[in-house]
């Protein structure tokens, strides 16, 4: 039998095709093989995986701390106060609590004047010190009057000044501590002094109102 010789072009073409196919196979990385369908089905039906996913009908609990919402409740405000007997270290917390409860609504000059007057009046009322400065509020300041609280243990823990219903009225809220004549020391006492705006010598000033 006579064998027909193959064309050189056909041999060359076959060699090129085989070479290209070989390069293509070698160029496919091992990580790109598609996973078998059986393993995929097993992963989606694995009981341990399904237990970790919450049901769609059940809402996921909020991640916001509950303390954030509780801060607006009265119980949270009370818990922010330091315990009785905390001492000077607890006074900043009392001041922050007052400022958070009553946002500022006066000018800085008015607030400064009212706070100075309120502190002075409270000290004079509780300890007797400085009553001569307020003769209209303490008409008996010239007589010997035993103070209700000792000067040594008296301190103002916090104070704020705010409007009292109208621009011409204000109130100073004071929280203080002191020891009475019986020897009992109590902190977190609360006193309010009311003021009205008046014109004296051509200047607007705040005048304290008589205690009732």
mmCIF file of C-alpha atoms in Angstrom:
data_model
loop_
_atom_site.group_PDB
_atom_site.id
_atom_site.type_symbol
_atom_site.label_atom_id
_atom_site.label_comp_id
_atom_site.label_asym_id
_atom_site.label_seq_id
_atom_site.Cartn_x
_atom_site.Cartn_y
_atom_site.Cartn_z
ATOM 1 C CA UNK A 1 0.000 0.000 0.000
ATOM 2 C CA UNK A 2 1.290 3.375 -0.965
ATOM 3 C CA UNK A 3 1.359 6.060 1.812
ATOM 4 C CA UNK A 4 0.628 9.564 0.757
ATOM 5 C CA UNK A 5 3.121 11.978 2.339
ATOM 6 C CA UNK A 6 1.536 14.598 4.578
ATOM 7 C CA UNK A 7 1.797 18.243 3.618
ATOM 8 C CA UNK A 8 4.365 20.240 5.609
ATOM 9 C CA UNK A 9 1.787 22.987 6.085
ATOM 10 C CA UNK A 10 -0.665 20.539 7.711
ATOM 11 C CA UNK A 11 1.979 19.310 10.115
ATOM 12 C CA UNK A 12 2.988 22.822 11.021
ATOM 13 C CA UNK A 13 -0.651 23.848 11.615
ATOM 14 C CA UNK A 14 -1.270 20.829 13.812
ATOM 15 C CA UNK A 15 1.828 21.592 15.845
ATOM 16 C CA UNK A 16 0.754 25.216 16.395
ATOM 17 C CA UNK A 17 -2.787 24.173 17.465
ATOM 18 C CA UNK A 18 -1.424 21.651 19.955
ATOM 19 C CA UNK A 19 1.015 24.198 21.335
ATOM 20 C CA UNK A 20 -1.696 26.840 21.841
ATOM 21 C CA UNK A 21 -3.969 24.301 23.558
ATOM 22 C CA UNK A 22 -1.162 23.271 25.872
ATOM 23 C CA UNK A 23 -0.394 26.866 26.871
ATOM 24 C CA UNK A 24 -4.083 27.545 27.552
ATOM 25 C CA UNK A 25 -4.353 24.545 29.848
ATOM 26 C CA UNK A 26 -1.218 25.474 31.755
ATOM 27 C CA UNK A 27 -2.387 29.075 32.186
ATOM 28 C CA UNK A 28 -5.577 28.209 34.168
ATOM 29 C CA UNK A 29 -4.844 28.679 37.945
ATOM 30 C CA UNK A 30 -5.878 25.951 40.321
ATOM 31 C CA UNK A 31 -7.973 28.321 42.500
ATOM 32 C CA UNK A 32 -10.431 29.054 39.658
ATOM 33 C CA UNK A 33 -11.860 25.614 39.386
ATOM 34 C CA UNK A 34 -15.618 25.682 39.988
ATOM 35 C CA UNK A 35 -16.672 23.904 43.198
ATOM 36 C CA UNK A 36 -18.622 20.766 42.864
ATOM 37 C CA UNK A 37 -22.421 21.172 43.130
ATOM 38 C CA UNK A 38 -22.554 18.578 45.897
ATOM 39 C CA UNK A 39 -20.309 20.586 48.240
ATOM 40 C CA UNK A 40 -22.342 23.769 47.624
ATOM 41 C CA UNK A 41 -25.556 22.058 48.543
ATOM 42 C CA UNK A 42 -23.966 20.689 51.691
ATOM 43 C CA UNK A 43 -22.845 24.168 52.832
ATOM 44 C CA UNK A 44 -26.297 25.692 52.499
ATOM 45 C CA UNK A 45 -28.016 22.896 54.356
ATOM 46 C CA UNK A 46 -25.488 22.527 57.157
ATOM 47 C CA UNK A 47 -27.466 22.776 60.449
ATOM 48 C CA UNK A 48 -24.619 24.537 62.231
ATOM 49 C CA UNK A 49 -24.517 27.301 59.621
ATOM 50 C CA UNK A 50 -28.280 27.740 59.644
ATOM 51 C CA UNK A 51 -28.294 28.133 63.424
ATOM 52 C CA UNK A 52 -25.999 31.155 63.194
ATOM 53 C CA UNK A 53 -28.357 33.112 60.896
ATOM 54 C CA UNK A 54 -31.347 34.751 62.680
ATOM 55 C CA UNK A 55 -34.775 34.142 61.121
ATOM 56 C CA UNK A 56 -35.885 36.870 58.728
ATOM 57 C CA UNK A 57 -39.149 37.371 60.598
ATOM 58 C CA UNK A 58 -37.428 38.029 63.938
ATOM 59 C CA UNK A 59 -36.021 41.592 64.329
ATOM 60 C CA UNK A 60 -32.397 41.897 65.292
ATOM 61 C CA UNK A 61 -31.808 43.612 68.636
ATOM 62 C CA UNK A 62 -30.485 47.159 68.442
ATOM 63 C CA UNK A 63 -26.792 47.614 69.144
ATOM 64 C CA UNK A 64 -27.293 51.057 70.742
ATOM 65 C CA UNK A 65 -26.612 50.804 74.505
ATOM 66 C CA UNK A 66 -29.740 51.068 76.607
ATOM 67 C CA UNK A 67 -28.054 53.707 78.760
ATOM 68 C CA UNK A 68 -28.324 56.126 75.842
ATOM 69 C CA UNK A 69 -32.110 56.023 76.000
ATOM 70 C CA UNK A 70 -32.236 55.890 79.806
ATOM 71 C CA UNK A 71 -30.310 59.146 80.063
ATOM 72 C CA UNK A 72 -33.484 61.088 79.227
ATOM 73 C CA UNK A 73 -35.531 59.520 82.030
ATOM 74 C CA UNK A 74 -35.832 61.001 85.548
ATOM 75 C CA UNK A 75 -34.371 57.871 87.132
ATOM 76 C CA UNK A 76 -31.209 58.245 85.060
ATOM 77 C CA UNK A 77 -30.894 61.898 86.053
ATOM 78 C CA UNK A 78 -31.205 60.949 89.703
ATOM 79 C CA UNK A 79 -28.625 58.197 89.341
ATOM 80 C CA UNK A 80 -26.208 60.719 87.812
ATOM 81 C CA UNK A 81 -26.131 62.584 91.117
ATOM 82 C CA UNK A 82 -23.348 61.576 93.487
ATOM 83 C CA UNK A 83 -24.407 59.750 96.659
ATOM 84 C CA UNK A 84 -24.839 61.713 99.872
ATOM 85 C CA UNK A 85 -21.547 62.294 101.625
ATOM 86 C CA UNK A 86 -19.476 62.102 98.439
ATOM 87 C CA UNK A 87 -17.735 65.358 99.329
ATOM 88 C CA UNK A 88 -16.176 67.952 97.071
ATOM 89 C CA UNK A 89 -15.326 65.291 94.473
ATOM 90 C CA UNK A 90 -19.021 64.870 93.689
ATOM 91 C CA UNK A 91 -19.777 68.573 93.166
ATOM 92 C CA UNK A 92 -18.886 68.685 89.431
ATOM 93 C CA UNK A 93 -21.469 65.974 88.762
ATOM 94 C CA UNK A 94 -24.121 68.051 90.543
ATOM 95 C CA UNK A 95 -23.211 71.095 88.436
ATOM 96 C CA UNK A 96 -23.376 69.103 85.197
ATOM 97 C CA UNK A 97 -26.764 67.725 86.195
ATOM 98 C CA UNK A 98 -28.174 71.192 86.816
ATOM 99 C CA UNK A 99 -26.875 72.538 83.508
ATOM 100 C CA UNK A 100 -28.296 69.553 81.622
ATOM 101 C CA UNK A 101 -31.709 69.905 83.263
ATOM 102 C CA UNK A 102 -31.990 73.673 82.599
ATOM 103 C CA UNK A 103 -30.218 74.884 79.436
ATOM 104 C CA UNK A 104 -28.782 78.393 79.621
ATOM 105 C CA UNK A 105 -31.145 81.177 78.540
ATOM 106 C CA UNK A 106 -29.492 84.339 79.922
ATOM 107 C CA UNK A 107 -26.648 86.477 78.693
ATOM 108 C CA UNK A 108 -23.263 85.724 80.211
ATOM 109 C CA UNK A 109 -23.220 89.102 82.017
ATOM 110 C CA UNK A 110 -26.662 88.576 83.552
ATOM 111 C CA UNK A 111 -25.844 85.030 84.565
ATOM 112 C CA UNK A 112 -22.569 86.106 86.167
ATOM 113 C CA UNK A 113 -24.264 88.882 88.142
ATOM 114 C CA UNK A 114 -27.108 86.643 89.284
ATOM 115 C CA UNK A 115 -24.810 83.818 90.361
ATOM 116 C CA UNK A 116 -22.645 86.149 92.426
ATOM 117 C CA UNK A 117 -25.711 87.622 94.130
ATOM 118 C CA UNK A 118 -27.341 84.229 94.697
ATOM 119 C CA UNK A 119 -24.221 82.744 96.253
ATOM 120 C CA UNK A 120 -23.765 85.754 98.517
ATOM 121 C CA UNK A 121 -27.398 85.685 99.637
ATOM 122 C CA UNK A 122 -27.323 81.968 100.381
ATOM 123 C CA UNK A 123 -24.127 82.265 102.434
ATOM 124 C CA UNK A 124 -25.579 85.211 104.371
ATOM 125 C CA UNK A 125 -28.847 83.387 104.986
ATOM 126 C CA UNK A 126 -27.271 80.107 106.115
ATOM 127 C CA UNK A 127 -24.205 81.273 108.038
ATOM 128 C CA UNK A 128 -24.908 84.949 108.789
ATOM 129 C CA UNK A 129 -21.751 86.063 106.956
ATOM 130 C CA UNK A 130 -22.313 89.153 104.781
ATOM 131 C CA UNK A 131 -25.852 89.977 105.835
ATOM 132 C CA UNK A 132 -24.996 93.670 106.136
ATOM 133 C CA UNK A 133 -24.587 93.744 102.353
ATOM 134 C CA UNK A 134 -28.283 92.903 101.968
ATOM 135 C CA UNK A 135 -30.131 95.074 104.531
ATOM 136 C CA UNK A 136 -33.468 94.809 102.742
ATOM 137 C CA UNK A 137 -33.336 91.021 102.832
ATOM 138 C CA UNK A 138 -31.886 90.756 106.356
ATOM 139 C CA UNK A 139 -33.264 93.675 108.375
ATOM 140 C CA UNK A 140 -32.030 92.110 111.625
ATOM 141 C CA UNK A 141 -28.417 91.940 110.452
ATOM 142 C CA UNK A 142 -27.403 94.517 113.076
ATOM 143 C CA UNK A 143 -28.480 92.266 115.909
ATOM 144 C CA UNK A 144 -26.639 89.222 117.162
ATOM 145 C CA UNK A 145 -28.385 86.298 115.499
ATOM 146 C CA UNK A 146 -27.081 82.775 115.852
ATOM 147 C CA UNK A 147 -26.534 81.342 112.341
ATOM 148 C CA UNK A 148 -28.358 78.174 111.428
ATOM 149 C CA UNK A 149 -25.276 76.596 109.849
ATOM 150 C CA UNK A 150 -21.592 76.588 110.705
ATOM 151 C CA UNK A 151 -19.316 78.545 108.400
ATOM 152 C CA UNK A 152 -16.596 75.900 108.410
ATOM 153 C CA UNK A 153 -18.691 73.113 106.879
ATOM 154 C CA UNK A 154 -20.730 75.285 104.521
ATOM 155 C CA UNK A 155 -20.127 75.008 100.781
ATOM 156 C CA UNK A 156 -22.089 75.617 97.602
ATOM 157 C CA UNK A 157 -21.979 72.498 95.471
ATOM 158 C CA UNK A 158 -23.551 73.874 92.284
ATOM 159 C CA UNK A 159 -25.466 76.900 91.020
ATOM 160 C CA UNK A 160 -27.177 78.100 87.844
ATOM 161 C CA UNK A 161 -29.156 81.225 86.928
ATOM 162 C CA UNK A 162 -32.097 81.010 84.514
ATOM 163 C CA UNK A 163 -35.089 83.074 83.403
ATOM 164 C CA UNK A 164 -38.188 82.788 85.530
ATOM 165 C CA UNK A 165 -41.042 83.051 83.052
ATOM 166 C CA UNK A 166 -40.112 86.403 81.491
ATOM 167 C CA UNK A 167 -36.972 88.345 80.508
ATOM 168 C CA UNK A 168 -37.406 90.633 83.529
ATOM 169 C CA UNK A 169 -37.425 87.779 86.057
ATOM 170 C CA UNK A 170 -34.794 85.235 86.974
ATOM 171 C CA UNK A 171 -34.137 82.541 89.539
ATOM 172 C CA UNK A 172 -30.871 81.194 90.914
ATOM 173 C CA UNK A 173 -30.924 77.488 91.725
ATOM 174 C CA UNK A 174 -28.359 76.534 94.360
ATOM 175 C CA UNK A 175 -27.342 73.125 95.703
ATOM 176 C CA UNK A 176 -25.320 73.270 98.904
ATOM 177 C CA UNK A 177 -24.064 71.431 101.959
ATOM 178 C CA UNK A 178 -23.728 72.441 105.594
ATOM 179 C CA UNK A 179 -23.783 71.403 109.242
ATOM 180 C CA UNK A 180 -26.620 72.735 111.360
ATOM 181 C CA UNK A 181 -26.416 73.812 114.987
ATOM 182 C CA UNK A 182 -27.359 70.303 116.088
ATOM 183 C CA UNK A 183 -24.234 68.900 114.464
ATOM 184 C CA UNK A 184 -26.009 67.201 111.545
ATOM 185 C CA UNK A 185 -24.226 67.545 108.218
ATOM 186 C CA UNK A 186 -26.379 67.322 105.088
ATOM 187 C CA UNK A 187 -25.456 67.858 101.453
ATOM 188 C CA UNK A 188 -27.545 68.237 98.279
ATOM 189 C CA UNK A 189 -29.733 70.876 99.930
ATOM 190 C CA UNK A 190 -31.678 73.015 97.442
ATOM 191 C CA UNK A 191 -32.414 76.753 97.677
ATOM 192 C CA UNK A 192 -33.875 79.141 95.067
ATOM 193 C CA UNK A 193 -33.468 82.920 95.059
ATOM 194 C CA UNK A 194 -35.778 84.926 92.792
ATOM 195 C CA UNK A 195 -34.750 88.221 91.172
ATOM 196 C CA UNK A 196 -36.368 90.957 89.130
ATOM 197 C CA UNK A 197 -34.626 93.356 86.801
ATOM 198 C CA UNK A 198 -34.752 96.979 87.972
ATOM 199 C CA UNK A 199 -33.153 100.267 86.957
ATOM 200 C CA UNK A 200 -30.926 101.782 89.614
ATOM 201 C CA UNK A 201 -28.880 104.920 88.963
ATOM 202 C CA UNK A 202 -29.509 104.565 85.233
ATOM 203 C CA UNK A 203 -28.232 101.015 85.152
ATOM 204 C CA UNK A 204 -30.181 97.787 84.826
ATOM 205 C CA UNK A 205 -29.540 95.529 87.771
ATOM 206 C CA UNK A 206 -31.035 92.419 89.357
ATOM 207 C CA UNK A 207 -32.828 92.854 92.678
ATOM 208 C CA UNK A 208 -33.502 89.857 94.951
ATOM 209 C CA UNK A 209 -37.069 89.249 96.049
ATOM 210 C CA UNK A 210 -38.044 88.652 99.697
ATOM 211 C CA UNK A 211 -38.129 85.027 100.745
ATOM 212 C CA UNK A 212 -41.579 83.632 101.415
#
